[in-house]
Amino acid sequence: MRVLYVSADPGIPILGHKGASVHVRELVTALIAEGAQVVLTSPRIGPEGNSLDARADLIELVPVVAREHRTPVSLRAAIERQAEQLSRVAERLGIEAIYERYSLHSSAGAHVAEALDLPYVLEVNAPLRDEARRYRSLAHPDVAAEAEKRVYRTADRIIAVSTPLAELLVRTGVDPHKIEVIGNAVTPAKIPARRCARRGFTVGFAGSLKPWHGVQVLADAVAAAAAEVSDLRLEVVGDGPLAGVLDGLELPPDRFWRYGARPHDETLRIMASWDVGLAPYVTGGPTFYFSPLKIVEYMGAGVCPVASDLGDIRFLLGEGERGVLVPAGDASALAAALVELARNRARAAALGARARAHARESLSWRRNARRTLECLRSTRSQPALHAPA
């Protein structure tokens, strides 16, 4: 099957280091490994220090024109231009199906699917209009609503990355029979073998330093735990607006290291030496709808995850059989969990080993790719494979 993968969000550099960038690359690579040919389109294709692990004859990267946002009229015209460009690409390359990662104001994939009568699968990672209204500002809300309505209506299947997100989509009017829940995953072959920590009991965090990641909670908890565990060390891979919160940690240099943003393969290598991986999410809204890539990668690396008990995380960690769950926003509970694991390092290692076994068996990108291809190949009259209750 020859698939046109549409990623129209200019905020996702296809060859960059962001979690969304990793998601796109890993799924595309897995689709190719499962026998698909993929044409990947994005306004952000460029040399950003990473590459796709895929045979050159099975993938083509096509830069798509960026959308103009000055006025609703110019934005609608830009969406039409994107659709026309992608239609030409699809016809020229003999595309058989469309896969679109939903982005704000984007409906080009739906246009192409309707025009060429092709199967169309939409991946939804978040309620983007609601996020924009809550955390930033929503430009041209009427156009955003039109685009969202069109892609939801046109899609033969909608892939939601979590059960809470699927349930939210149903509450907003999406047909539940269209929905398939497929969360984030790992590529086991890319994860280095476990390494002993350089020294001490090492806890780590990988990701952007933004408010919903619980950066202040992390800092407070680590400070409290470090006061009780003399060899506790913190390593952080990532950057963001709350980096200064960590700079206030009163830890000696040999007990705290911040790497900044790093390529994905280097992040995995660093992570492989940690004893604990932190994911202290705070709620940030009425529903925790994320599929946390960092937690899945901690698991794949054999690192003991310690995470907020939100959304699908409890299911992901097997009710605490594959990691430690703590109340969201509770720095004291997080600190207590770290102290307990530092004092019982065999338990931390056992939880990490169980997490690693589960990730490698059940949370692979290849498995996700197979399910995605089933969605693309299925007829439009069939019910979803795993519709939410």
mmCIF file of C-alpha atoms in Angstrom, residues 26-278:
data_model
loop_
_atom_site.group_PDB
_atom_site.id
_atom_site.type_symbol
_atom_site.label_atom_id
_atom_site.label_comp_id
_atom_site.label_asym_id
_atom_site.label_seq_id
_atom_site.Cartn_x
_atom_site.Cartn_y
_atom_site.Cartn_z
ATOM 1 C CA GLU A 26 8.806 6.076 14.363
ATOM 2 C CA LEU A 27 5.354 5.341 12.948
ATOM 3 C CA VAL A 28 6.468 6.030 9.370
ATOM 4 C CA THR A 29 9.503 3.783 9.788
ATOM 5 C CA ALA A 30 7.303 1.034 11.257
ATOM 6 C CA LEU A 31 4.755 1.350 8.437
ATOM 7 C CA ILE A 32 7.584 0.823 5.954
ATOM 8 C CA ALA A 33 8.855 -2.163 7.919
ATOM 9 C CA GLU A 34 5.346 -3.628 7.621
ATOM 10 C CA GLY A 35 5.451 -3.356 3.823
ATOM 11 C CA ALA A 36 3.935 0.071 3.121
ATOM 12 C CA GLN A 37 5.446 2.731 0.910
ATOM 13 C CA VAL A 38 5.123 6.170 2.472
ATOM 14 C CA VAL A 39 5.152 9.689 1.063
ATOM 15 C CA LEU A 40 5.615 12.058 4.018
ATOM 16 C CA THR A 41 4.504 15.673 3.617
ATOM 17 C CA SER A 42 5.149 18.559 6.010
ATOM 18 C CA PRO A 43 5.976 22.285 5.985
ATOM 19 C CA ARG A 44 8.926 21.481 8.315
ATOM 20 C CA ILE A 45 11.193 19.107 6.405
ATOM 21 C CA GLY A 46 14.812 20.109 6.836
ATOM 22 C CA PRO A 47 18.225 19.077 8.199
ATOM 23 C CA GLU A 48 17.543 19.211 11.943
ATOM 24 C CA GLY A 49 20.137 16.702 13.081
ATOM 25 C CA ASN A 50 18.153 13.493 12.728
ATOM 26 C CA SER A 51 17.053 11.159 9.952
ATOM 27 C CA LEU A 52 14.421 8.615 9.117
ATOM 28 C CA ASP A 53 15.452 5.020 9.606
ATOM 29 C CA ALA A 54 13.947 3.847 6.345
ATOM 30 C CA ARG A 55 15.019 2.684 2.900
ATOM 31 C CA ALA A 56 15.214 5.602 0.504
ATOM 32 C CA ASP A 57 13.238 3.836 -2.213
ATOM 33 C CA LEU A 58 10.262 3.345 0.121
ATOM 34 C CA ILE A 59 9.845 6.897 1.347
ATOM 35 C CA GLU A 60 9.623 10.296 -0.258
ATOM 36 C CA LEU A 61 9.728 13.556 1.707
ATOM 37 C CA VAL A 62 7.600 16.308 0.164
ATOM 38 C CA PRO A 63 7.615 19.845 1.592
ATOM 39 C CA VAL A 64 4.091 21.255 1.653
ATOM 40 C CA VAL A 65 3.326 24.964 1.532
ATOM 41 C CA ALA A 66 2.792 26.554 4.947
ATOM 42 C CA ARG A 67 -0.619 28.010 5.759
ATOM 43 C CA GLU A 68 -1.196 31.759 5.814
ATOM 44 C CA HIS A 69 -2.906 32.977 8.998
ATOM 45 C CA ARG A 70 -3.346 36.727 8.534
ATOM 46 C CA THR A 71 -7.084 36.634 7.839
ATOM 47 C CA PRO A 72 -9.767 33.936 7.629
ATOM 48 C CA VAL A 73 -9.897 34.484 3.858
ATOM 49 C CA SER A 74 -6.136 34.011 3.395
ATOM 50 C CA LEU A 75 -6.165 30.982 5.704
ATOM 51 C CA ARG A 76 -8.971 29.275 3.764
ATOM 52 C CA ALA A 77 -7.122 30.020 0.517
ATOM 53 C CA ALA A 78 -3.917 28.488 1.945
ATOM 54 C CA ILE A 79 -5.800 25.337 2.973
ATOM 55 C CA GLU A 80 -7.080 25.040 -0.591
ATOM 56 C CA ARG A 81 -3.554 25.480 -1.965
ATOM 57 C CA GLN A 82 -2.283 22.737 0.330
ATOM 58 C CA ALA A 83 -5.071 20.443 -0.848
ATOM 59 C CA GLU A 84 -4.329 21.154 -4.498
ATOM 60 C CA GLN A 85 -0.619 20.488 -3.986
ATOM 61 C CA LEU A 86 -1.269 17.229 -2.142
ATOM 62 C CA SER A 87 -3.798 16.106 -4.758
ATOM 63 C CA ARG A 88 -1.152 16.537 -7.458
ATOM 64 C CA VAL A 89 1.358 14.587 -5.353
ATOM 65 C CA ALA A 90 -1.164 11.813 -4.698
ATOM 66 C CA GLU A 91 -2.078 11.450 -8.369
ATOM 67 C CA ARG A 92 1.535 11.599 -9.545
ATOM 68 C CA LEU A 93 2.729 8.944 -7.099
ATOM 69 C CA GLY A 94 -0.249 6.614 -7.216
ATOM 70 C CA ILE A 95 -1.274 7.096 -3.593
ATOM 71 C CA GLU A 96 -3.752 4.502 -2.321
ATOM 72 C CA ALA A 97 -4.631 5.892 1.130
ATOM 73 C CA ILE A 98 -4.317 9.074 3.206
ATOM 74 C CA TYR A 99 -3.076 9.203 6.799
ATOM 75 C CA GLU A 100 -3.211 12.633 8.446
ATOM 76 C CA ARG A 101 -1.886 13.745 11.825
ATOM 77 C CA TYR A 102 -4.560 16.230 12.847
ATOM 78 C CA SER A 103 -3.323 19.791 13.275
ATOM 79 C CA LEU A 104 -5.130 23.023 13.971
ATOM 80 C CA HIS A 105 -6.824 24.512 10.869
ATOM 81 C CA SER A 106 -5.694 21.555 8.726
ATOM 82 C CA SER A 107 -8.095 19.704 6.450
ATOM 83 C CA ALA A 108 -5.950 19.175 3.349
ATOM 84 C CA GLY A 109 -5.864 15.403 3.811
ATOM 85 C CA ALA A 110 -9.653 15.269 3.957
ATOM 86 C CA HIS A 111 -9.880 17.349 0.779
ATOM 87 C CA VAL A 112 -7.575 14.945 -1.068
ATOM 88 C CA ALA A 113 -9.353 11.843 0.225
ATOM 89 C CA GLU A 114 -12.727 13.169 -0.899
ATOM 90 C CA ALA A 115 -11.472 14.387 -4.261
ATOM 91 C CA LEU A 116 -9.722 11.111 -5.132
ATOM 92 C CA ASP A 117 -12.068 8.778 -3.207
ATOM 93 C CA LEU A 118 -9.271 7.327 -1.081
ATOM 94 C CA PRO A 119 -9.391 5.719 2.377
ATOM 95 C CA TYR A 120 -8.657 8.349 5.015
ATOM 96 C CA VAL A 121 -7.406 7.747 8.566
ATOM 97 C CA LEU A 122 -7.008 10.661 10.958
ATOM 98 C CA GLU A 123 -4.688 10.542 13.979
ATOM 99 C CA VAL A 124 -5.766 12.774 16.877
ATOM 100 C CA ASN A 125 -3.274 13.453 19.672
ATOM 101 C CA ALA A 126 -5.162 16.175 21.541
ATOM 102 C CA PRO A 127 -8.287 18.364 21.383
ATOM 103 C CA LEU A 128 -6.331 21.097 19.662
ATOM 104 C CA ARG A 129 -8.997 23.806 19.523
ATOM 105 C CA ASP A 130 -9.658 23.433 23.235
ATOM 106 C CA GLU A 131 -5.926 23.469 24.009
ATOM 107 C CA ALA A 132 -5.394 26.637 21.992
ATOM 108 C CA ARG A 133 -8.247 28.396 23.770
ATOM 109 C CA ARG A 134 -7.025 27.301 27.221
ATOM 110 C CA TYR A 135 -3.249 27.737 26.953
ATOM 111 C CA ARG A 136 -2.623 30.221 24.144
ATOM 112 C CA SER A 137 -5.075 31.980 21.850
ATOM 113 C CA LEU A 138 -7.158 30.454 19.075
ATOM 114 C CA ALA A 139 -6.632 32.288 15.812
ATOM 115 C CA HIS A 140 -9.589 32.317 13.429
ATOM 116 C CA PRO A 141 -11.825 30.058 15.525
ATOM 117 C CA ASP A 142 -14.453 29.690 12.788
ATOM 118 C CA VAL A 143 -11.898 28.281 10.345
ATOM 119 C CA ALA A 144 -10.517 25.968 13.037
ATOM 120 C CA ALA A 145 -14.016 24.652 13.780
ATOM 121 C CA GLU A 146 -14.738 24.147 10.073
ATOM 122 C CA ALA A 147 -11.506 22.198 9.559
ATOM 123 C CA GLU A 148 -12.083 20.024 12.627
ATOM 124 C CA LYS A 149 -15.656 19.248 11.605
ATOM 125 C CA ARG A 150 -14.555 18.321 8.112
ATOM 126 C CA VAL A 151 -11.734 15.965 9.094
ATOM 127 C CA TYR A 152 -13.840 14.235 11.748
ATOM 128 C CA ARG A 153 -16.701 13.766 9.295
ATOM 129 C CA THR A 154 -14.567 12.633 6.369
ATOM 130 C CA ALA A 155 -12.312 10.192 8.241
ATOM 131 C CA ASP A 156 -13.086 6.512 7.740
ATOM 132 C CA ARG A 157 -11.202 5.780 10.961
ATOM 133 C CA ILE A 158 -9.977 8.083 13.743
ATOM 134 C CA ILE A 159 -6.986 6.980 15.807
ATOM 135 C CA ALA A 160 -7.032 8.472 19.303
ATOM 136 C CA VAL A 161 -3.869 8.110 21.363
ATOM 137 C CA SER A 162 -5.689 7.401 24.651
ATOM 138 C CA THR A 163 -9.009 6.163 25.987
ATOM 139 C CA PRO A 164 -9.835 9.518 27.672
ATOM 140 C CA LEU A 165 -9.226 11.272 24.353
ATOM 141 C CA ALA A 166 -11.483 8.793 22.547
ATOM 142 C CA GLU A 167 -14.201 9.413 25.123
ATOM 143 C CA LEU A 168 -13.770 13.171 24.734
ATOM 144 C CA LEU A 169 -14.144 12.850 20.952
ATOM 145 C CA VAL A 170 -17.364 10.896 21.401
ATOM 146 C CA ARG A 171 -18.726 13.603 23.741
ATOM 147 C CA THR A 172 -18.047 16.205 21.050
ATOM 148 C CA GLY A 173 -20.091 14.268 18.506
ATOM 149 C CA VAL A 174 -17.629 11.912 16.790
ATOM 150 C CA ASP A 175 -19.110 8.552 15.792
ATOM 151 C CA PRO A 176 -17.663 6.048 18.314
ATOM 152 C CA HIS A 177 -17.647 3.318 15.666
ATOM 153 C CA LYS A 178 -14.940 5.232 13.812
ATOM 154 C CA ILE A 179 -12.526 5.349 16.726
ATOM 155 C CA GLU A 180 -9.497 3.148 17.340
ATOM 156 C CA VAL A 181 -7.299 3.731 20.415
ATOM 157 C CA ILE A 182 -3.572 3.371 19.674
ATOM 158 C CA GLY A 183 -1.115 4.902 22.131
ATOM 159 C CA ASN A 184 2.547 5.769 21.822
ATOM 160 C CA ALA A 185 5.142 3.013 21.544
ATOM 161 C CA VAL A 186 8.828 2.116 21.337
ATOM 162 C CA THR A 187 11.192 0.522 18.849
ATOM 163 C CA PRO A 188 12.963 -2.085 21.020
ATOM 164 C CA ALA A 189 15.920 -2.432 18.659
ATOM 165 C CA LYS A 190 16.758 1.271 19.110
ATOM 166 C CA ILE A 191 16.960 1.129 22.898
ATOM 167 C CA PRO A 192 20.475 0.504 24.225
ATOM 168 C CA ALA A 193 21.144 -2.247 26.732
ATOM 169 C CA ARG A 194 20.772 -1.298 30.377
ATOM 170 C CA ARG A 195 23.858 0.364 31.825
ATOM 171 C CA CYS A 196 24.833 0.816 35.439
ATOM 172 C CA ALA A 197 24.392 4.345 36.641
ATOM 173 C CA ARG A 198 27.559 6.373 36.674
ATOM 174 C CA ARG A 199 27.277 6.615 40.455
ATOM 175 C CA GLY A 200 24.585 6.709 43.055
ATOM 176 C CA PHE A 201 20.841 6.357 42.612
ATOM 177 C CA THR A 202 19.954 8.234 39.417
ATOM 178 C CA VAL A 203 16.500 9.625 38.725
ATOM 179 C CA GLY A 204 15.846 11.234 35.367
ATOM 180 C CA PHE A 205 13.350 13.246 33.379
ATOM 181 C CA ALA A 206 13.090 13.445 29.585
ATOM 182 C CA GLY A 207 10.852 15.985 27.888
ATOM 183 C CA SER A 208 10.039 19.633 27.447
ATOM 184 C CA LEU A 209 10.116 21.714 30.609
ATOM 185 C CA LYS A 210 6.562 23.025 30.421
ATOM 186 C CA PRO A 211 3.952 23.567 33.164
ATOM 187 C CA TRP A 212 1.839 20.453 32.525
ATOM 188 C CA HIS A 213 4.916 18.239 32.938
ATOM 189 C CA GLY A 214 5.025 19.127 36.622
ATOM 190 C CA VAL A 215 8.463 20.731 36.602
ATOM 191 C CA GLN A 216 7.924 22.537 39.912
ATOM 192 C CA VAL A 217 6.620 19.333 41.503
ATOM 193 C CA LEU A 218 9.695 17.496 40.199
ATOM 194 C CA ALA A 219 12.066 20.121 41.634
ATOM 195 C CA ASP A 220 10.381 20.153 45.058
ATOM 196 C CA ALA A 221 10.236 16.343 45.266
ATOM 197 C CA VAL A 222 13.849 15.810 44.229
ATOM 198 C CA ALA A 223 15.058 18.430 46.694
ATOM 199 C CA ALA A 224 13.190 16.716 49.527
ATOM 200 C CA ALA A 225 14.307 13.210 48.516
ATOM 201 C CA ALA A 226 17.932 14.266 48.059
ATOM 202 C CA ALA A 227 17.982 15.514 51.637
ATOM 203 C CA GLU A 228 17.296 11.925 52.780
ATOM 204 C CA VAL A 229 19.221 9.951 50.140
ATOM 205 C CA SER A 230 22.853 11.027 50.081
ATOM 206 C CA ASP A 231 23.681 9.516 46.679
ATOM 207 C CA LEU A 232 20.509 10.531 44.819
ATOM 208 C CA ARG A 233 21.287 12.207 41.483
ATOM 209 C CA LEU A 234 19.022 14.005 38.988
ATOM 210 C CA GLU A 235 19.559 14.077 35.213
ATOM 211 C CA VAL A 236 17.278 16.044 32.887
ATOM 212 C CA VAL A 237 17.139 15.788 29.102
ATOM 213 C CA GLY A 238 15.119 18.591 27.551
ATOM 214 C CA ASP A 239 14.552 22.315 27.642
ATOM 215 C CA GLY A 240 11.665 24.710 27.902
ATOM 216 C CA PRO A 241 10.193 27.767 29.608
ATOM 217 C CA LEU A 242 10.501 26.317 33.141
ATOM 218 C CA ALA A 243 14.203 25.457 32.910
ATOM 219 C CA GLY A 244 14.898 28.158 35.502
ATOM 220 C CA VAL A 245 12.900 26.223 38.101
ATOM 221 C CA LEU A 246 15.525 23.483 38.011
ATOM 222 C CA ASP A 247 18.354 25.979 38.171
ATOM 223 C CA GLY A 248 17.152 26.788 41.680
ATOM 224 C CA LEU A 249 17.854 23.262 42.929
ATOM 225 C CA GLU A 250 20.503 23.407 45.641
ATOM 226 C CA LEU A 251 22.351 20.261 44.636
ATOM 227 C CA PRO A 252 26.119 19.964 44.122
ATOM 228 C CA PRO A 253 27.279 19.603 40.506
ATOM 229 C CA ASP A 254 27.945 15.890 40.858
ATOM 230 C CA ARG A 255 24.309 15.301 41.876
ATOM 231 C CA PHE A 256 22.509 17.285 39.143
ATOM 232 C CA TRP A 257 23.092 17.413 35.402
ATOM 233 C CA ARG A 258 20.903 19.087 32.775
ATOM 234 C CA TYR A 259 21.690 18.055 29.195
ATOM 235 C CA GLY A 260 19.273 20.341 27.380
ATOM 236 C CA ALA A 261 17.515 19.112 24.229
ATOM 237 C CA ARG A 262 19.231 16.123 22.625
ATOM 238 C CA PRO A 263 18.604 13.915 19.555
ATOM 239 C CA HIS A 264 16.309 10.981 20.216
ATOM 240 C CA ASP A 265 18.982 8.287 19.993
ATOM 241 C CA GLU A 266 21.179 10.157 22.468
ATOM 242 C CA THR A 267 18.235 10.620 24.839
ATOM 243 C CA LEU A 268 17.629 6.860 24.814
ATOM 244 C CA ARG A 269 21.321 6.231 25.505
ATOM 245 C CA ILE A 270 21.316 8.602 28.482
ATOM 246 C CA MET A 271 18.077 7.141 29.798
ATOM 247 C CA ALA A 272 19.484 3.618 29.785
ATOM 248 C CA SER A 273 21.618 4.429 32.859
ATOM 249 C CA TRP A 274 18.790 5.749 35.050
ATOM 250 C CA ASP A 275 17.253 3.871 37.958
ATOM 251 C CA VAL A 276 13.981 5.865 37.879
ATOM 252 C CA GLY A 277 12.224 7.866 35.167
ATOM 253 C CA LEU A 278 9.966 10.705 36.334
#
